[in-house]
Coordinates of C-alpha atoms in Angstrom, one line a residue:
Chain A
X1 CA 44.3 -43.7 243.5
X2 CA 46.9 -41.0 243.9
X3 CA 48.4 -41.5 240.4
X4 CA 45.2 -40.9 238.6
X5 CA 46.5 -38.4 236.1
X6 CA 49.6 -37.7 234.3
X7 CA 49.8 -34.3 235.8
X8 CA 50.0 -35.7 239.3
X9 CA 52.9 -38.0 238.7
X10 CA 54.5 -37.2 242.0
X11 CA 53.4 -39.4 244.9
X12 CA 51.0 -37.4 246.9
X13 CA 52.8 -38.1 250.2
X14 CA 55.7 -36.0 249.0
X15 CA 53.4 -33.0 248.4
X16 CA 52.7 -31.9 251.9
X17 CA 50.5 -29.1 250.9
X18 CA 46.8 -29.0 251.4
X19 CA 46.3 -28.7 247.7
X20 CA 47.3 -32.3 247.0
X21 CA 45.7 -33.6 250.1
X22 CA 42.4 -32.2 249.0
X23 CA 42.5 -33.9 245.7
X24 CA 43.7 -37.3 247.1
X25 CA 41.2 -37.4 249.9
X26 CA 38.4 -36.6 247.5
X27 CA 39.5 -39.4 245.2
X28 CA 39.7 -41.9 248.0
X29 CA 36.3 -41.2 249.3
X30 CA 34.1 -41.1 246.3
X31 CA 33.0 -44.6 245.2
X32 CA 33.1 -44.5 241.4
X33 CA 36.7 -43.8 240.3
X34 CA 35.5 -41.5 237.6
X35 CA 33.8 -39.1 239.9
X36 CA 36.9 -38.5 241.9
X37 CA 39.1 -38.2 238.9
X38 CA 37.3 -35.6 236.9
X39 CA 37.3 -32.6 239.2
X40 CA 40.9 -33.2 240.2
X41 CA 42.1 -33.5 236.6
X42 CA 40.0 -30.6 235.5
X43 CA 41.4 -28.4 238.2
X44 CA 45.0 -29.3 237.3
X45 CA 44.0 -28.7 233.7
X46 CA 42.6 -25.3 234.6
X47 CA 45.8 -24.3 236.4
X48 CA 47.9 -25.4 233.4
X49 CA 45.6 -23.6 231.1
X50 CA 46.0 -20.3 233.0
X51 CA 49.8 -20.9 233.1
X52 CA 49.7 -21.2 229.3
X53 CA 47.5 -18.1 228.9
X54 CA 49.9 -16.0 231.1
X55 CA 52.9 -17.3 229.2
X56 CA 51.2 -16.6 225.9
X57 CA 50.5 -13.1 227.1
X58 CA 54.1 -12.6 228.1
X59 CA 55.3 -13.7 224.6
X60 CA 52.5 -11.6 223.0
X61 CA 53.6 -8.6 225.0
X62 CA 57.2 -9.1 224.0
X63 CA 56.7 -9.8 220.3
X64 CA 53.4 -8.4 219.1
X65 CA 52.9 -5.2 221.0
X66 CA 55.0 -3.2 218.6
X67 CA 53.6 -5.0 215.5
X68 CA 50.0 -3.9 216.3
X69 CA 49.8 -0.7 214.4
X70 CA 46.5 -0.9 212.5
X71 CA 45.0 2.5 213.3
X72 CA 41.4 1.3 213.2
X73 CA 42.2 -1.7 215.3
X74 CA 44.0 0.4 217.9
X75 CA 41.1 2.8 218.1
X76 CA 38.7 -0.1 218.5
X77 CA 40.9 -1.6 221.2
X78 CA 41.1 1.7 223.0
X79 CA 37.4 2.2 223.1
X80 CA 36.8 -1.4 224.1
X81 CA 39.3 -1.1 227.0
X82 CA 37.9 2.3 227.9
X83 CA 34.3 1.0 228.2
X84 CA 35.4 -2.1 230.2
X85 CA 37.6 -0.1 232.6
X86 CA 35.1 2.6 233.0
X87 CA 32.4 0.1 234.0
X88 CA 34.7 -2.0 236.2
X89 CA 34.6 0.1 239.4
X90 CA 30.8 0.5 239.1
X91 CA 30.4 -3.2 238.4
X92 CA 32.5 -4.2 241.5
X93 CA 30.7 -1.6 243.6
X94 CA 27.3 -2.8 242.5
X95 CA 28.2 -6.4 242.9
X96 CA 29.5 -5.8 246.4
X97 CA 26.5 -3.9 247.4
X98 CA 24.1 -6.5 246.0
X99 CA 26.1 -9.3 247.8
X100 CA 25.9 -7.3 251.0
X101 CA 22.1 -7.0 250.5
X102 CA 21.9 -10.7 250.2
X103 CA 24.3 -11.6 252.9
X104 CA 23.8 -9.1 255.7
X105 CA 20.3 -7.5 255.3
X106 CA 17.6 -9.7 256.7
X107 CA 14.6 -10.3 254.4
X108 CA 12.3 -8.6 257.0
X109 CA 14.1 -5.3 256.4
X110 CA 12.7 -5.0 252.9
X111 CA 9.2 -5.7 254.1
X112 CA 9.4 -2.7 256.3
X113 CA 10.5 -0.3 253.6
X114 CA 8.8 -1.5 250.5
X115 CA 5.0 -1.8 250.4
X116 CA 3.6 -5.2 249.9
X117 CA 1.3 -4.3 247.2
X118 CA 3.3 -4.3 244.0
X119 CA 1.5 -1.3 242.4
X120 CA 2.5 0.8 245.5
X121 CA 6.0 -0.6 245.6
X122 CA 6.7 0.6 242.1
X123 CA 6.7 4.3 242.7
X124 CA 8.6 3.9 246.0
X125 CA 11.2 1.9 244.1
X126 CA 11.3 4.5 241.4
X127 CA 11.8 7.4 243.8
X128 CA 14.5 5.4 245.7
X129 CA 16.4 5.1 242.5
X130 CA 17.3 8.8 243.0
X131 CA 19.4 7.8 246.0
X132 CA 21.9 5.3 244.6
X133 CA 24.8 7.0 242.9
X134 CA 26.0 4.6 240.2
X135 CA 25.5 3.7 236.6
X136 CA 23.6 1.0 235.0
X137 CA 26.4 -1.6 235.4
X138 CA 25.8 -1.4 239.2
X139 CA 22.1 -1.6 239.2
X140 CA 21.6 -4.9 237.3
X141 CA 23.1 -7.1 240.0
X142 CA 21.4 -5.0 242.7
X143 CA 18.0 -5.5 241.1
X144 CA 18.7 -9.2 240.8
X145 CA 19.4 -9.5 244.5
X146 CA 16.4 -7.4 245.4
X147 CA 14.2 -9.9 243.6
X148 CA 15.9 -12.8 245.3
X149 CA 15.2 -11.2 248.6
X150 CA 11.5 -11.2 247.9
X151 CA 10.9 -7.7 246.6
X152 CA 8.2 -7.7 243.9
X153 CA 10.0 -8.1 240.5
X154 CA 8.1 -5.0 239.1
X155 CA 9.5 -2.8 241.9
X156 CA 13.0 -4.2 241.5
X157 CA 12.8 -3.6 237.7
X158 CA 11.6 0.0 238.3
X159 CA 14.6 0.5 240.6
X160 CA 16.8 -1.0 237.9
X161 CA 15.6 1.6 235.4
X162 CA 15.4 4.6 237.7
X163 CA 18.7 4.2 239.6
X164 CA 21.0 4.9 236.6
X165 CA 18.7 7.5 235.1
X166 CA 17.9 9.9 237.9
X167 CA 20.6 9.5 240.6
X168 CA 22.3 12.7 241.9
X169 CA 25.5 12.2 240.0
X170 CA 23.7 11.8 236.7
X171 CA 21.6 14.9 237.5
X172 CA 24.6 17.0 238.3
X173 CA 26.4 15.8 235.2
X174 CA 23.4 16.8 233.1
X175 CA 23.2 20.2 234.8
X176 CA 26.9 20.8 234.1
X177 CA 26.7 19.6 230.5
X178 CA 23.5 21.7 229.8
X179 CA 24.7 24.8 231.7
X180 CA 22.0 27.4 231.4
X181 CA 19.3 25.0 230.4
X182 CA 17.8 23.8 233.7
X183 CA 14.7 22.7 231.8
X184 CA 16.8 19.9 230.3
X185 CA 17.6 18.6 233.7
X186 CA 14.0 18.7 234.8
X187 CA 12.9 17.1 231.5
X188 CA 15.4 14.3 232.0
X189 CA 14.3 13.6 235.6
X190 CA 10.6 13.7 234.8
X191 CA 10.8 11.6 231.6
X192 CA 13.1 9.0 233.1
X193 CA 11.1 8.6 236.3
X194 CA 7.8 8.5 234.4
X195 CA 9.2 5.8 232.1
X196 CA 10.5 3.7 234.9
X197 CA 7.3 3.8 236.9
X198 CA 5.1 3.1 233.9
X199 CA 7.2 0.2 232.9
X200 CA 7.0 -1.1 236.5
X201 CA 3.2 -0.8 236.4
X202 CA 3.0 -2.5 233.1
X203 CA 5.1 -5.3 234.5
X204 CA 2.7 -5.6 237.5
X205 CA -0.2 -6.0 235.2
X206 CA 1.3 -8.2 232.5
X207 CA 4.6 -9.5 233.7
X208 CA 5.1 -13.2 234.5
X209 CA 7.5 -14.5 237.0
X210 CA 8.6 -17.4 234.8
X211 CA 10.1 -15.0 232.3
X212 CA 12.7 -14.2 234.9
X213 CA 15.4 -16.7 235.4
X214 CA 17.1 -16.2 238.7
X215 CA 19.6 -18.7 240.0
X216 CA 18.2 -20.6 242.9
X217 CA 19.4 -19.0 246.1
X218 CA 22.0 -21.6 247.0
X219 CA 22.8 -20.6 250.5
X220 CA 24.3 -23.6 252.0
X221 CA 22.6 -24.1 255.4
X222 CA 25.1 -23.0 258.0
X223 CA 27.2 -21.0 255.7
X224 CA 28.4 -17.8 257.3
X225 CA 27.3 -14.4 256.1
X226 CA 30.8 -13.9 254.7
X227 CA 30.7 -17.1 252.7
X228 CA 27.3 -16.0 251.3
X229 CA 28.8 -12.6 250.5
X230 CA 31.8 -14.1 248.7
X231 CA 29.8 -16.6 246.7
X232 CA 27.2 -14.0 245.7
X233 CA 29.9 -11.6 244.6
X234 CA 31.7 -14.2 242.6
X235 CA 28.5 -15.3 240.9
X236 CA 27.4 -11.8 240.0
X237 CA 30.8 -10.7 238.7
X238 CA 31.1 -13.8 236.5
X239 CA 27.6 -13.4 235.0
X240 CA 27.3 -9.6 234.8
X241 CA 31.0 -9.1 234.0
X242 CA 31.0 -11.6 231.1
X243 CA 28.1 -9.9 229.4
X244 CA 29.5 -6.5 230.1
X245 CA 32.5 -7.5 227.9
X246 CA 30.0 -8.6 225.2
X247 CA 28.4 -5.2 225.4
X248 CA 31.7 -3.4 225.3
X249 CA 32.8 -5.4 222.3
X250 CA 29.6 -4.5 220.4
X251 CA 29.6 -0.9 221.4
X252 CA 33.3 -0.4 220.6
X253 CA 32.7 -1.9 217.1
X254 CA 29.8 0.4 216.4
X255 CA 31.6 3.4 217.8
X256 CA 34.5 2.9 215.4
X257 CA 32.4 1.8 212.4
X258 CA 29.4 4.2 212.3
X259 CA 30.6 7.6 211.0
X260 CA 29.0 10.5 212.8
X261 CA 28.3 12.3 209.5
X262 CA 25.5 9.8 208.8
X263 CA 23.8 11.0 211.8
X264 CA 24.0 14.6 210.9
X265 CA 22.1 14.1 207.6
X266 CA 19.0 13.1 209.6
X267 CA 19.3 15.7 212.3
X268 CA 16.7 18.0 210.7
X269 CA 13.8 15.5 210.5
X270 CA 11.7 16.0 213.6
X271 CA 10.5 12.5 214.5
X272 CA 13.3 10.6 212.7
X273 CA 16.0 12.5 214.5
X274 CA 14.6 11.5 217.9
X275 CA 14.5 7.8 216.8
X276 CA 18.1 8.1 215.5
X277 CA 19.4 9.5 218.7
X278 CA 17.5 6.8 220.6
X279 CA 19.1 4.2 218.4
X280 CA 22.5 5.8 218.9
X281 CA 22.1 5.7 222.6
X282 CA 21.4 1.9 222.4
X283 CA 24.4 1.3 220.2
X284 CA 27.0 3.4 221.9
X285 CA 26.2 2.1 225.4
X286 CA 27.7 5.2 227.1
X287 CA 27.7 5.2 230.9
X288 CA 24.7 7.2 232.1
X289 CA 27.0 9.5 234.0
X290 CA 28.7 10.6 230.8
X291 CA 25.9 10.6 228.3
X292 CA 24.8 14.2 228.9
X293 CA 28.2 15.4 227.7
X294 CA 27.8 13.4 224.5
X295 CA 24.2 14.6 224.1
X296 CA 25.2 18.2 224.4
X297 CA 27.8 17.8 221.7
X298 CA 25.2 16.5 219.2
X299 CA 24.3 20.1 218.5
X300 CA 22.5 19.7 215.3
X301 CA 19.7 17.8 216.9
X302 CA 16.5 19.1 218.6
X303 CA 16.3 19.2 222.4
X304 CA 13.7 16.4 222.3
X305 CA 16.1 14.2 220.3
X306 CA 18.8 14.9 222.9
X307 CA 16.3 14.1 225.7
X308 CA 15.6 10.7 224.0
X309 CA 19.4 10.0 224.0
X310 CA 19.5 10.6 227.7
X311 CA 16.3 8.8 228.6
X312 CA 16.8 5.7 226.4
X313 CA 20.6 5.3 227.1
X314 CA 20.3 4.3 230.8
X315 CA 17.4 2.0 230.3
X316 CA 18.2 0.2 227.0
X317 CA 21.6 -0.2 225.5
X318 CA 23.7 -3.1 224.2
X319 CA 25.8 -3.4 227.3
X320 CA 22.7 -3.4 229.5
X321 CA 20.9 -5.9 227.3
X322 CA 23.8 -8.3 227.5
X323 CA 24.1 -7.9 231.3
X324 CA 20.4 -8.3 231.9
X325 CA 20.5 -11.5 229.8
X326 CA 23.3 -12.7 232.0
X327 CA 21.4 -12.1 235.2
X328 CA 17.8 -12.6 234.2
X329 CA 17.9 -14.7 231.0
X330 CA 17.0 -14.0 227.4
X331 CA 13.3 -14.8 227.8
X332 CA 13.2 -11.8 230.0
X333 CA 15.3 -9.5 227.9
X334 CA 13.4 -10.0 224.6
X335 CA 10.3 -8.7 226.4
X336 CA 11.8 -6.2 228.7
X337 CA 14.1 -4.3 226.3
X338 CA 11.4 -3.5 223.7
X339 CA 9.0 -2.5 226.4
X340 CA 11.6 -0.1 227.8
X341 CA 12.3 1.4 224.4
X342 CA 8.6 2.0 223.6
X343 CA 7.7 3.4 226.9
X344 CA 10.9 5.5 227.1
X345 CA 10.2 7.0 223.7
X346 CA 6.6 7.8 224.5
X347 CA 7.7 9.4 227.7
X348 CA 10.3 11.4 225.8
X349 CA 7.8 12.7 223.3
X350 CA 5.3 13.6 226.0
X351 CA 7.8 15.4 228.3
X352 CA 9.6 16.9 225.4
X353 CA 6.4 18.5 224.1
X354 CA 5.4 19.7 227.6
X355 CA 8.8 21.1 228.9
X356 CA 11.2 21.6 226.0
Chain B
X1 CA 34.1 -22.5 233.8
X2 CA 35.0 -24.1 237.1
X3 CA 35.7 -22.2 240.3
X4 CA 39.5 -22.3 240.0
X5 CA 39.2 -20.7 236.5
X6 CA 36.8 -18.1 237.9
X7 CA 39.2 -17.2 240.7
X8 CA 42.2 -17.0 238.4
X9 CA 40.3 -14.9 236.0
X10 CA 39.4 -12.4 238.7
X11 CA 43.0 -12.3 239.8
X12 CA 44.2 -11.5 236.3
X13 CA 41.5 -8.9 235.8
X14 CA 42.4 -7.2 239.1
X15 CA 46.0 -7.4 238.1
X16 CA 45.2 -5.7 234.8
X17 CA 43.4 -2.9 236.6
X18 CA 46.2 -2.5 239.1
X19 CA 49.0 -2.6 236.4
X20 CA 47.4 0.1 234.4
X21 CA 47.0 2.4 237.4
X22 CA 49.8 1.9 239.9
X23 CA 53.1 1.4 238.1
X24 CA 52.0 3.0 234.9
X25 CA 49.6 5.7 233.7
X26 CA 48.1 3.5 231.0
X27 CA 44.6 4.1 232.3
X28 CA 44.8 7.8 231.3
X29 CA 44.6 6.6 227.7
X30 CA 41.2 5.2 228.3
X31 CA 39.4 6.9 231.2
X32 CA 39.4 10.2 233.1
X33 CA 42.1 10.6 235.7
X34 CA 39.4 10.6 238.4
X35 CA 38.8 6.9 237.8
X36 CA 42.3 6.1 239.1
X37 CA 41.5 5.5 242.8
X38 CA 38.3 3.6 241.9
X39 CA 40.1 1.4 239.5
X40 CA 42.7 0.6 242.2
X41 CA 40.0 -0.2 244.7
X42 CA 38.2 -2.4 242.2
X43 CA 41.5 -4.1 241.3
X44 CA 42.3 -4.9 244.9
X45 CA 38.8 -6.2 245.5
X46 CA 39.0 -8.5 242.5
X47 CA 42.4 -9.9 243.4
X48 CA 41.4 -10.5 247.0
X49 CA 38.1 -12.2 245.9
X50 CA 39.9 -14.3 243.3
X51 CA 42.5 -15.5 245.8
X52 CA 39.9 -16.3 248.4
X53 CA 37.9 -18.4 245.9
X54 CA 41.0 -20.3 244.7
X55 CA 42.2 -20.9 248.2
X56 CA 38.8 -22.1 249.3
X57 CA 38.6 -24.4 246.3
X58 CA 42.1 -26.0 246.5
X59 CA 41.5 -26.7 250.1
X60 CA 38.6 -28.8 249.0
X61 CA 36.1 -26.6 250.6
X62 CA 33.1 -26.2 248.5
X63 CA 30.9 -23.4 249.7
X64 CA 32.0 -23.8 253.3
X65 CA 35.2 -22.0 253.7
X66 CA 37.9 -20.8 256.0
X67 CA 35.8 -17.8 257.0
X68 CA 33.8 -20.1 259.1
X69 CA 35.2 -18.6 262.3
X70 CA 33.4 -15.4 261.5
X71 CA 30.1 -17.0 262.4
X72 CA 29.6 -20.0 264.7
X73 CA 29.2 -23.2 262.8
X74 CA 25.6 -24.1 263.1
X75 CA 25.5 -27.4 261.3
X76 CA 27.4 -30.4 262.4
X77 CA 28.8 -31.0 258.9
X78 CA 30.5 -27.7 259.0
X79 CA 32.1 -28.2 262.3
X80 CA 33.5 -31.6 261.3
X81 CA 34.7 -30.3 257.9
X82 CA 36.7 -27.5 259.3
X83 CA 39.7 -27.2 256.9
X84 CA 42.0 -30.0 257.9
X85 CA 39.4 -32.1 259.6
X86 CA 37.5 -34.9 258.1
X87 CA 37.3 -34.1 254.5
X88 CA 34.8 -36.9 254.0
X89 CA 31.9 -35.0 255.4
X90 CA 33.0 -32.0 253.6
X91 CA 33.1 -33.6 250.2
X92 CA 29.6 -34.8 250.5
X93 CA 28.5 -31.4 251.3
X94 CA 30.3 -30.0 248.3
X95 CA 29.1 -32.5 245.8
X96 CA 25.6 -32.5 247.1
X97 CA 25.6 -28.8 246.5
X98 CA 27.2 -29.2 243.1
X99 CA 24.4 -31.4 241.9
X100 CA 21.5 -29.1 242.7
X101 CA 23.2 -25.8 242.4
X102 CA 25.4 -26.4 239.4
X103 CA 24.2 -23.1 237.9
X104 CA 25.7 -21.4 240.9
X105 CA 29.2 -22.8 241.3
X106 CA 30.0 -22.9 237.6
X107 CA 30.1 -19.8 235.5
X108 CA 28.7 -19.6 232.0
X109 CA 31.1 -19.6 229.0
X110 CA 30.7 -15.9 228.6
X111 CA 32.7 -15.4 231.7
X112 CA 35.8 -16.4 229.7
X113 CA 35.4 -13.1 227.9
X114 CA 36.6 -11.4 231.1
X115 CA 40.0 -12.4 229.9
X116 CA 39.7 -10.1 226.9
X117 CA 40.3 -6.8 228.8
X118 CA 43.3 -8.6 230.4
X119 CA 44.6 -9.5 227.0
X120 CA 43.9 -5.9 225.8
X121 CA 45.9 -4.4 228.7
X122 CA 48.9 -6.7 228.7
X123 CA 49.3 -7.5 225.0
X124 CA 47.8 -4.6 223.1
X125 CA 48.1 -1.8 225.7
X126 CA 45.9 0.4 223.6
X127 CA 47.2 4.0 223.1
X128 CA 45.2 7.1 223.5
X129 CA 42.9 8.0 220.6
X130 CA 44.6 10.2 218.1
X131 CA 44.6 11.3 214.5
X132 CA 42.7 8.3 213.2
X133 CA 39.7 9.3 215.4
X134 CA 40.0 12.9 214.5
X135 CA 40.0 12.1 210.7
X136 CA 37.2 9.5 210.9
X137 CA 35.0 11.8 213.0
X138 CA 35.1 14.4 210.2
X139 CA 33.9 17.8 211.1
X140 CA 33.8 19.1 214.6
X141 CA 30.7 18.6 216.7
X142 CA 29.5 22.1 215.8
X143 CA 28.9 25.1 218.1
X144 CA 27.0 24.7 221.3
X145 CA 23.5 26.0 221.4
X146 CA 23.4 29.8 221.4
X147 CA 22.3 31.0 224.8
X148 CA 21.5 34.7 225.0
X149 CA 21.3 34.6 228.7
X150 CA 24.7 33.1 229.1
X151 CA 27.1 34.8 231.4
X152 CA 29.6 36.3 229.1
X153 CA 32.5 35.6 231.5
X154 CA 34.7 32.7 230.6
X155 CA 36.5 30.8 233.3
X156 CA 39.7 30.2 231.6
X157 CA 43.3 31.4 231.6
X158 CA 42.6 34.2 229.1
X159 CA 40.2 36.0 231.5
X160 CA 42.9 35.7 234.2
X161 CA 45.9 36.6 232.1
X162 CA 47.1 40.2 232.3
X163 CA 46.8 42.1 229.0
X164 CA 49.8 41.4 226.8
X165 CA 50.6 38.2 228.6
X166 CA 50.3 34.9 226.8
X167 CA 47.4 32.8 227.9
X168 CA 47.6 29.0 227.9
X169 CA 44.2 27.6 226.8
X170 CA 42.8 24.1 226.2
X171 CA 41.9 23.7 222.6
X172 CA 38.4 23.1 223.8
X173 CA 38.4 26.5 225.5
X174 CA 39.8 28.1 222.4
X175 CA 37.2 26.6 220.1
X176 CA 34.5 27.6 222.6
X177 CA 35.6 31.2 222.6
X178 CA 36.1 31.3 218.9
X179 CA 32.5 30.2 218.5
X180 CA 30.5 32.0 221.1
X181 CA 32.5 34.9 222.5
X182 CA 30.7 37.8 220.8
X183 CA 33.0 40.2 222.7
X184 CA 35.9 38.7 220.7
X185 CA 38.2 39.0 223.7
X186 CA 40.7 36.6 222.1
X187 CA 41.5 39.0 219.2
X188 CA 45.1 40.1 219.2
X189 CA 45.9 38.1 222.3
X190 CA 48.9 35.8 222.4
X191 CA 47.6 32.3 223.0
X192 CA 49.3 29.0 223.7
X193 CA 47.7 25.7 222.7
X194 CA 48.9 22.1 223.0
X195 CA 47.7 19.2 220.9
X196 CA 48.7 16.6 218.3
X197 CA 49.1 17.1 214.6
X198 CA 46.5 15.8 212.2
X199 CA 46.9 16.2 208.4
X200 CA 44.1 18.1 206.6
X201 CA 42.9 15.7 203.9
X202 CA 40.7 18.2 202.1
X203 CA 42.6 21.5 202.0
X204 CA 45.8 23.3 202.9
X205 CA 47.4 23.3 206.3
X206 CA 47.0 20.9 209.1
X207 CA 45.1 20.6 212.4
X208 CA 46.2 20.9 215.9
X209 CA 43.7 18.6 217.7
X210 CA 42.9 17.4 221.1
X211 CA 40.1 15.0 222.3
X212 CA 37.9 16.1 225.0
X213 CA 36.6 13.3 227.3
X214 CA 33.8 13.4 229.8
X215 CA 34.2 9.9 231.2
X216 CA 35.9 7.5 228.9
X217 CA 37.3 7.3 225.4
X218 CA 33.9 6.1 224.1
X219 CA 32.5 9.6 224.6
X220 CA 35.6 11.5 223.3
X221 CA 34.7 14.7 221.3
X222 CA 37.1 16.2 218.8
X223 CA 38.3 19.8 219.1
X224 CA 40.7 21.1 216.5
X225 CA 42.2 24.3 215.1
X226 CA 43.5 24.8 211.5
X227 CA 47.1 26.0 211.0
X228 CA 48.2 27.0 207.6
X229 CA 51.3 29.0 208.1
X230 CA 53.6 26.2 209.2
X231 CA 54.5 23.0 207.3
X232 CA 52.6 20.0 208.6
X233 CA 54.6 18.1 211.2
X234 CA 54.5 14.3 211.5
X235 CA 51.0 13.0 212.2
X236 CA 50.3 12.4 215.9
X237 CA 53.4 14.2 217.1
X238 CA 52.6 16.6 220.0
X239 CA 53.2 20.4 219.7
X240 CA 52.8 23.5 221.7
X241 CA 52.0 26.4 219.5
X242 CA 52.0 30.1 220.3
X243 CA 50.2 32.6 218.2
X244 CA 46.9 34.4 217.7
X245 CA 43.4 33.6 216.7
X246 CA 42.7 34.5 213.1
X247 CA 39.6 36.6 213.6
X248 CA 36.9 35.6 211.1
X249 CA 34.5 38.1 209.5
X250 CA 30.8 38.0 210.0
X251 CA 28.9 36.0 212.6
X252 CA 31.2 33.8 214.7
X253 CA 28.4 31.2 214.9
X254 CA 28.7 30.4 211.2
X255 CA 32.4 29.6 211.3
X256 CA 33.1 26.0 210.5
X257 CA 36.9 26.0 211.1
X258 CA 38.9 28.0 213.6
X259 CA 42.2 29.2 212.3
X260 CA 45.3 30.0 214.2
X261 CA 48.3 32.1 213.2
X262 CA 51.4 30.7 214.7
X263 CA 54.4 32.6 215.9
X264 CA 56.4 29.8 217.2
X265 CA 55.9 26.1 217.8
X266 CA 57.8 23.6 219.8
X267 CA 57.5 19.8 219.9
X268 CA 56.6 18.3 223.3
X269 CA 56.8 14.8 224.6
X270 CA 53.4 13.3 225.2
X271 CA 51.6 15.1 228.0
X272 CA 50.7 12.7 230.8
X273 CA 47.0 13.0 230.2
X274 CA 46.3 12.9 226.4
X275 CA 42.8 14.2 226.8
X276 CA 41.3 17.5 227.9

């Protein structure tokens, strides 16, 4: 049984390490030969594949790095890397926090803090979004783990929307960017919180649980908290992280390809300009902690249009859509993203008319 | 994507984050300097997590792992399957889990994309945005909203410099003053700016430009000044220029380009942080 594959040509007895022993024992114990063979061969294959990838990267680094001179390509690569790296600490932080929620906080703790009735839980969740400093990359996995822990989906989704929109860091960034315009900070806070809570209530009324695809909580009985923590973190990084890269690819492509002058031609039209900046927020996928600085630089647009940019960006954007698809599934995203967009825009127009 | 691949991907991704922060300053091409410590922390976490996952997997432990000692083993299967013990019981546990929770232990194909940032860092090593971005962005963003109540004081080197002393300004600060400083404090003052050269496609002269970044390169904003009294240097080369602001006539707010009269200019090696 030990010479099952060509890769493992050496007799297992000579390999004293636990690695080989693990494979051999597995093969010996499983009745059909095929079952034992596949995981072992696949694992060896995986290791070879990564060895190949690393070697290829080394050659690529040596040979191609200086050849890559296309200006547009390099600008694209810079923006792609920038979005990925900027989101990475937030992703790791969010994933660690959500894994800690799953592994170390007992379910009863949530019962105590969050009202049972979903329609009361929604505003509580919205307000508590103001406490978590982080951007949208962090809040997606956290919302996922809240739902897994029995928090009403509508409340968890409200938290998902509110946390990146109204947390203290975002508010400070907005105040710094719009120095001398405190009404913009107030408008952003109100419009974002209003949109999050209304979306939560709409979800309470019309949302269906089967639209949400959450992985079954596969806590092995007897697994220690640290194992649960590790497994939960791995799972979330792989899902949310993979889609984060998809979002970064799309956003970098649009960032390089859509010339800003196109935008300026529509800046004068009252309603259209709001829609254009909302669309720009979706496409650019800028982190919610930075979007105020971009909004303030779009000087030709009306204050309401800038507000739309800052209200829509944290609740709907390409990166977020891709990450939500990874955590909750596409059936959820095709309903949730349009809902967020419509409610976010209505809230923007309302608050814009009242405050700005 | 199986668990070994997941673990190795995490190790590579963490290595990419660490490589671009610790031995090199590559990360400054992409994000604000303030991200450095967070990137290092994220990199360390990913490497550690990846190594733990790989170690657990090659030891043949499915979801039960070497951290068992942290909590007392509550189920007999765990106790018997402790690392080197009877692997039999362990394997059953692992495979039994794999059948009902496949979704959990195997990552979707999209997780392979996590190797793209790794590829970007190690093979492409993208440089800071430069003249291409300035040219394709076209005109500057435009003046900030006029705010009558604004405190007329500027917090920059010019307000601190003694009269007659040269003030070193960011191009962003220069552009800001040139647009909104109705007192025209910059007039006739010697000013020093640092940036990279960008050819002017539409008219005479060239631009000294610098990108301003709030968070990462995706939100970079162009600031540039027009220089007409020196021949255009090589595109993307970095220069420190000394000179004065060419004071425009009429309302500052209507100015579309800010001109700079140079007295001397000196080529510089790339500043460590290419953004302002």
